[in-house]
XYZ file of C-alpha atoms in Angstrom:
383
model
C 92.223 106.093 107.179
C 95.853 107.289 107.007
C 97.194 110.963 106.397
C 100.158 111.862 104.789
C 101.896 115.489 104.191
C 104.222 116.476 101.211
C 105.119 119.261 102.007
C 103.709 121.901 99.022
C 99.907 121.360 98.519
C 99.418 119.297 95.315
C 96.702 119.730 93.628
C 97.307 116.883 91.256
C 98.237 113.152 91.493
C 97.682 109.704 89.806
C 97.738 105.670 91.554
C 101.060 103.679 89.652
C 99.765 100.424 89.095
C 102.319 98.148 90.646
C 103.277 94.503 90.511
C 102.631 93.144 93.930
C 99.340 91.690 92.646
C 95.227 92.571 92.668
C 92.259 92.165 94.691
C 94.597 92.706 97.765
C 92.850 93.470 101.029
C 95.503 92.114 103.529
C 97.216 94.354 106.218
C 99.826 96.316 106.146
C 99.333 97.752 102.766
C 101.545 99.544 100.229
C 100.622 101.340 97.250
C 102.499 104.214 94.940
C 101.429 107.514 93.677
C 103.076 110.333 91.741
C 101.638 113.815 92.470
C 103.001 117.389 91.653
C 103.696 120.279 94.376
C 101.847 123.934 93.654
C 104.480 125.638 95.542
C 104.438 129.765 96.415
C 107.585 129.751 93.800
C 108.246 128.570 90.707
C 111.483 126.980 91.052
C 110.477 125.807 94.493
C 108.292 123.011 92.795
C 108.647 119.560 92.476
C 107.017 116.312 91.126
C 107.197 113.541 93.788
C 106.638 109.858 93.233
C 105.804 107.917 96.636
C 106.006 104.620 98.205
C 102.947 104.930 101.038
C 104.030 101.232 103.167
C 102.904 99.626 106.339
C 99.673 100.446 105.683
C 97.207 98.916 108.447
C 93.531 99.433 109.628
C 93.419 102.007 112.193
C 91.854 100.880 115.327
C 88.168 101.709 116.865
C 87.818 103.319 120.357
C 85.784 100.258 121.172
C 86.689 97.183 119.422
C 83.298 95.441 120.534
C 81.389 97.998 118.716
C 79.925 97.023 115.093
C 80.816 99.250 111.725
C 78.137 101.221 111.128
C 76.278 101.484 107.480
C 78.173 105.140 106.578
C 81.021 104.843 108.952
C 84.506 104.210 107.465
C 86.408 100.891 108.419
C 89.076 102.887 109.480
C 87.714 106.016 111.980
C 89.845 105.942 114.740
C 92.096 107.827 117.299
C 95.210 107.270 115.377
C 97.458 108.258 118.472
C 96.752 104.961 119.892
C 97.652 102.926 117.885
C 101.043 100.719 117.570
C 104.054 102.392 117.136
C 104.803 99.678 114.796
C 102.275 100.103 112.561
C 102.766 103.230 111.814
C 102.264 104.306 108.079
C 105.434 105.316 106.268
C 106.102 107.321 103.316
C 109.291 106.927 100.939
C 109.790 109.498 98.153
C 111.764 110.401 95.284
C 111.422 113.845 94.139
C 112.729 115.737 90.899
C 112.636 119.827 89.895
C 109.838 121.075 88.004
C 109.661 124.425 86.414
C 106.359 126.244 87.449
C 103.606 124.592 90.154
C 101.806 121.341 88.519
C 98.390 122.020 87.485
C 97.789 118.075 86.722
C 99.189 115.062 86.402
C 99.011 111.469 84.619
C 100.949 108.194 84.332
C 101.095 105.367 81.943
C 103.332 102.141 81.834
C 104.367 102.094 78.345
C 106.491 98.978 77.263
C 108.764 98.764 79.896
C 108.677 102.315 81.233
C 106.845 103.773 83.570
C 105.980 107.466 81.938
C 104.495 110.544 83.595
C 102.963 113.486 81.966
C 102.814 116.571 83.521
C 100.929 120.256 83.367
C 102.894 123.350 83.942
C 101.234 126.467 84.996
C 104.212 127.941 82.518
C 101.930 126.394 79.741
C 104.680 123.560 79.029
C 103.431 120.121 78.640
C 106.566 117.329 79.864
C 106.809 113.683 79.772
C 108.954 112.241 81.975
C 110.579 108.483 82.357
C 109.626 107.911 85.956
C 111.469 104.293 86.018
C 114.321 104.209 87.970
C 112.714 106.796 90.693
C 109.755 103.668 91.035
C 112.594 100.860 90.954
C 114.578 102.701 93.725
C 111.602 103.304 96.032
C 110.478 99.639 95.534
C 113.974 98.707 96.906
C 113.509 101.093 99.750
C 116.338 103.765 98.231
C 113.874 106.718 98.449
C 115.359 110.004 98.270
C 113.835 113.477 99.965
C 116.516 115.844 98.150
C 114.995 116.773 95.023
C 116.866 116.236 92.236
C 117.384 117.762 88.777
C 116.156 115.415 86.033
C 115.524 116.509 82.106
C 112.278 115.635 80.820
C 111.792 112.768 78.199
C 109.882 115.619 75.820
C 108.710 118.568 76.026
C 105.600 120.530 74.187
C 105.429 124.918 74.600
C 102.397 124.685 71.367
C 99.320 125.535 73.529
C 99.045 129.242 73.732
C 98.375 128.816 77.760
C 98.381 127.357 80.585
C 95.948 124.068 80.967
C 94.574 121.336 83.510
C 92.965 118.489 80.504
C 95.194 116.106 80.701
C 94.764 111.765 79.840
C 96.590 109.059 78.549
C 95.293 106.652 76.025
C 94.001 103.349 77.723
C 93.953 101.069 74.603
C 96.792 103.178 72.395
C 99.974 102.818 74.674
C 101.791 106.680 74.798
C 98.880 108.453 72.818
C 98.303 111.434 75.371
C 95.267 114.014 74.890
C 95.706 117.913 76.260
C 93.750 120.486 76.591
C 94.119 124.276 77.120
C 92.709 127.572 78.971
C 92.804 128.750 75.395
C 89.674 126.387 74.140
C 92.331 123.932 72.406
C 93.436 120.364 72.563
C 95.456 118.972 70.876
C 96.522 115.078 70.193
C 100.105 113.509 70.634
C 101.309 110.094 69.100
C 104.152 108.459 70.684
C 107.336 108.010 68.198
C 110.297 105.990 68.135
C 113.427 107.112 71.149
C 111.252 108.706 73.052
C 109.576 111.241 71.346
C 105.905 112.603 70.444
C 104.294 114.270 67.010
C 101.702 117.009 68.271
C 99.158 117.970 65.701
C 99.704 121.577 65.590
C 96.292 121.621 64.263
C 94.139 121.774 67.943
C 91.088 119.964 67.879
C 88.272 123.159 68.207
C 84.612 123.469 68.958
C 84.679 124.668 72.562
C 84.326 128.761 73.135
C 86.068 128.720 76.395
C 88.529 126.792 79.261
C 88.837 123.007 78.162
C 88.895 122.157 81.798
C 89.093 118.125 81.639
C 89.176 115.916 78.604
C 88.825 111.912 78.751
C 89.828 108.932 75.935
C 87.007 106.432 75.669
C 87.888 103.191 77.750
C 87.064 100.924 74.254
C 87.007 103.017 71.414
C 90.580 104.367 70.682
C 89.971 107.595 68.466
C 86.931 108.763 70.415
C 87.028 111.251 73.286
C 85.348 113.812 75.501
C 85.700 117.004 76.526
C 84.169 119.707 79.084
C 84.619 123.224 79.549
C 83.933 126.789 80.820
C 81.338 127.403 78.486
C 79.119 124.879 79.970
C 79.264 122.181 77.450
C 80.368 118.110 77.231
C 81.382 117.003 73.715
C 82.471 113.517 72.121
C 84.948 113.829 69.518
C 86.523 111.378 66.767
C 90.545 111.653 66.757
C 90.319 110.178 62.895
C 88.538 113.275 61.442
C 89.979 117.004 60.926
C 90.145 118.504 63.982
C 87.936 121.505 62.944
C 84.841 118.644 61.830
C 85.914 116.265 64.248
C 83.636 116.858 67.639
C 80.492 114.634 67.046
C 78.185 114.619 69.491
C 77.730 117.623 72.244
C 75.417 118.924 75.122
C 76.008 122.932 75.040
C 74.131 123.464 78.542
C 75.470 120.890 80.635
C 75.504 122.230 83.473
C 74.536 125.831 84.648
C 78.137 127.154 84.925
C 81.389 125.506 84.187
C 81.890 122.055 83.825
C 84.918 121.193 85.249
C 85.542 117.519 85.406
C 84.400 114.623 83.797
C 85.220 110.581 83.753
C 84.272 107.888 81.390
C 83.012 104.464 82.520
C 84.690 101.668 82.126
C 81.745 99.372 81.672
C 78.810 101.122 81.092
C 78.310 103.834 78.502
C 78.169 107.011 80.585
C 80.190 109.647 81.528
C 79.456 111.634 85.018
C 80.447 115.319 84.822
C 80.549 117.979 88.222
C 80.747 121.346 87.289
C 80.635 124.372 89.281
C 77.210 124.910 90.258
C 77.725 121.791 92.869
C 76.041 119.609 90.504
C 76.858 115.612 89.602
C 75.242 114.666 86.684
C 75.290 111.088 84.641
C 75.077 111.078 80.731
C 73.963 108.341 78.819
C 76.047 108.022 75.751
C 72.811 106.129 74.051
C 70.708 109.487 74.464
C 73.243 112.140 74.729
C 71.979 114.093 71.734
C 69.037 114.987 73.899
C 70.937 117.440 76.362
C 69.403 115.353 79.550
C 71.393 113.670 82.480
C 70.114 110.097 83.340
C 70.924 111.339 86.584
C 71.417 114.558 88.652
C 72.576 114.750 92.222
C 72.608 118.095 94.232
C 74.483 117.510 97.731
C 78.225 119.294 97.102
C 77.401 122.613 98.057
C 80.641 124.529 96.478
C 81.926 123.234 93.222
C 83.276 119.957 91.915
C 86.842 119.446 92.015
C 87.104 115.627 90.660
C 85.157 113.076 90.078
C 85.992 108.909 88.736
C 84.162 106.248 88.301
C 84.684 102.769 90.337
C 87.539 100.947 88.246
C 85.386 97.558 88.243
C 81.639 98.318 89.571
C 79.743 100.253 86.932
C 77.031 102.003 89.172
C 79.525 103.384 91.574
C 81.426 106.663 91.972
C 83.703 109.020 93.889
C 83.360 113.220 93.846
C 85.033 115.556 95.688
C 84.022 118.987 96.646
C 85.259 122.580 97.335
C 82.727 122.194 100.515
C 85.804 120.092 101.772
C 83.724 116.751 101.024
C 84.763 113.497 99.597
C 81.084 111.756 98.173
C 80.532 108.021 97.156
C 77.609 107.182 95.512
C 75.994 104.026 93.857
C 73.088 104.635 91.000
C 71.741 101.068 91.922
C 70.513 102.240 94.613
C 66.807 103.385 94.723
C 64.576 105.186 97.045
C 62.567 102.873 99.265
C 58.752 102.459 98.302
C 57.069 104.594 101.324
C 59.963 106.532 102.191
C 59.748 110.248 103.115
C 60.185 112.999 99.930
C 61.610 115.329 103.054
C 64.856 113.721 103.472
C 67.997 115.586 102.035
C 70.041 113.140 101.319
C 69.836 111.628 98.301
C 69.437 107.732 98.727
C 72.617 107.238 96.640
C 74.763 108.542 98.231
C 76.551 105.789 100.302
C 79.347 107.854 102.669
C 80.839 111.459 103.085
C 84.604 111.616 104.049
C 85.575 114.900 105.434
C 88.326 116.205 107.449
C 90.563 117.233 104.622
C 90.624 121.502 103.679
C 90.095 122.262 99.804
C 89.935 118.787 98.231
C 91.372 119.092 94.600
C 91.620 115.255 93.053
C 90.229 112.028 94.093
C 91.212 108.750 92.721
C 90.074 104.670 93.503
C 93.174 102.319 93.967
C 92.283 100.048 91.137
C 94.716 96.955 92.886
C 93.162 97.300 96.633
C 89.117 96.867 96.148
C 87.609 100.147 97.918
C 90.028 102.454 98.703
C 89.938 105.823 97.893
C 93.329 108.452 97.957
C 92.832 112.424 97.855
C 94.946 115.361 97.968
C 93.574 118.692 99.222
C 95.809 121.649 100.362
C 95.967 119.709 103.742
C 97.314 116.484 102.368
C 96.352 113.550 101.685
C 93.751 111.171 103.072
C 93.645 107.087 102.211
C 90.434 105.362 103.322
C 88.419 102.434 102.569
C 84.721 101.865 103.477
C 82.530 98.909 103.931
C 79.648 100.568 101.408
C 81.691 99.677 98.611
């Protein structure tokens, strides 16, 4: 595991996918993130895209002793280990009016684009190219700098956290609003976006997290404050265009929600503590395939393993990081006493107030949060 501090708490960042290859598992690592600061004042914010490098396994008290099943490949006393392995962090960092609620990137073409959430209620892209180019040549820079965004959007009526780029429509971007609204943008020619000023409406509260499907390219979801999930179709007026929905999702808020990639189901946390795992097949029924109750505060983020389709990541406001697998099934014989559910495969903790959780896609395993104490990178052998 490796720790890293930037300064402000950010509650929000995103993996860059890079070009130094896939499937790597080699020592020292390197991967690069964009995340954006929630600072105390507005002006005093910034969005900073990082270089983490040098990357290596920490090293075990006792290097005879075996991993055990839930014990991290990395737990160690981090003071002793090499000064030369030390992990190091290179950053570029530009201005950014208001603290960043959430944040996105997409390679589109050849640019590498970022989209960002203002508590002000402004919606930016930004070109994040040459700040990537510069920290890939080792030219980061710590002094924030002032850089105008690519485009700018001040429609929704308030603040928002839904955020998510197209995966099959390069630069179509989804947003959604405290106000119940989201609305759709379509990439144009120099750099700019058409936004529907028509929002897409059916939700009576917060749109809290909103997600494209990872095949069909004018169908998303949505989850909100007022408890429900819906599917929606992009192609249809935005008034008629939400589907399929689940009104009681969860007991409270639902506050976060990701799509498989290769199974049809979408896992949603909400506030009541709950994970829960919709089949698209029977969502019309209003029943999880799944429930899990371990989290024991609210769900901050949850996403679903980029390449193993049983497998996920959730993170807590109980200061928990939680994998589980739904493969996984309770031994014949077993005791109904135990607590733990059997899939759950490993609890991280160490980190205070974990806000966002993502997999590093490139490096098989690995797992990056942010909470308000930093971030944490760790990889375990259960996955």
């Amino acid at each position: 595991m490796e720790t890293a501090c930037a300064g402000s708490p950010c509650l929000s960042f995103d993996v860059i996918r890079d070009n130094l290859g896939d499937n790597r598992v080699d020592f020292p690592l390197t991967m690069f993130l964009i995340a954006g600061t929630q600072a105390e004042r507005a002006l005093a914010n910034n969005i900073i895209v990082m270089k983490m490098h040098n990357l290596h396994k920490t090293i075990k008290k006792d290097k005879d002793e075996p991993l055990e099943d839930d014990e991290s490949e990395s737990e160690s006393d981090s003071d002793e280990e090499d000064p030369e392995k030390q992990p190091e962090l290179d950053c570029f960092l530009f201005k950014h009016i208001g603290g960043v609620n959430r944040i996105r990137t997409v390679a589109v073409d050849d640019k590498q684009l970022a989209a960002s959430w203002s508590e002000t209620g402004t919606v930016n892209i930004w070109n994040i190219t040459d700040a990537l180019q510069q920290l890939s040549r080792g030219e980061g820079e710590k002094k924030p700098k002032a850089q105008e965004a690519l485009f700018s959007f001040k429609g929704h009526q308030a603040e928002g956290f839904a955020i998510d780029w197209s995966p099959t429509c390069a630069g179509v971007l989804l947003t959604g609003d405290c106000k119940k609204n989201i609305h759709v943008w379509q990439p144009r020619p120099e750099g700019k976006w058409h936004v529907d000023q028509r929002p897409f409406t059916a939700h009576t509260a917060s749109v809290e997290d909103v997600q494209w499907s990872p095949n069909e390219a004018s169908v998303f979801a949505s989850c909100s404050v007022d408890k429900s999930i819906r599917v929606w179709d992009s192609r249809a007026a935005p008034n008629k265009a939400c589907m399929l929905s689940t009104e009681d999702a969860h007991s409270s808020d639902v506050n976060v929600i990701s799509w498989n990639r290769n199974e049809p189901f979408i896992v949603s946390g909400g506030d009541d503590g709950m994970l829960k795992v919709w089949d698209l097949r029977q969502f019309q029924n209003g029943k999880s395939v799944a429930t899990f109750k371990h989290h024991s505060a609210p769900i901050t983020s949850v996403e679903w393993h980029p390449t193993d389709g049983t497998v996920f990541a959730a993170s807590g406001a109980d200061d928990q990081v939680t994998l589980w697998d739904l493969a996984i099934e309770r031994d014949v014989g077993s005791s109904d006493d135990i607590d733990v559910p059997p899939q759950l495969l490993f609890i991280h903790q160490g980190q205070k107030d974990v806000k966002e959780l993502h997999w590093h896609a490139q490096i098989p395993g690995t797992v990056i949060s942010t909470a308000n104490s930093g971030f944490n990178v760790f990889r375990t052998i259960s996955v």
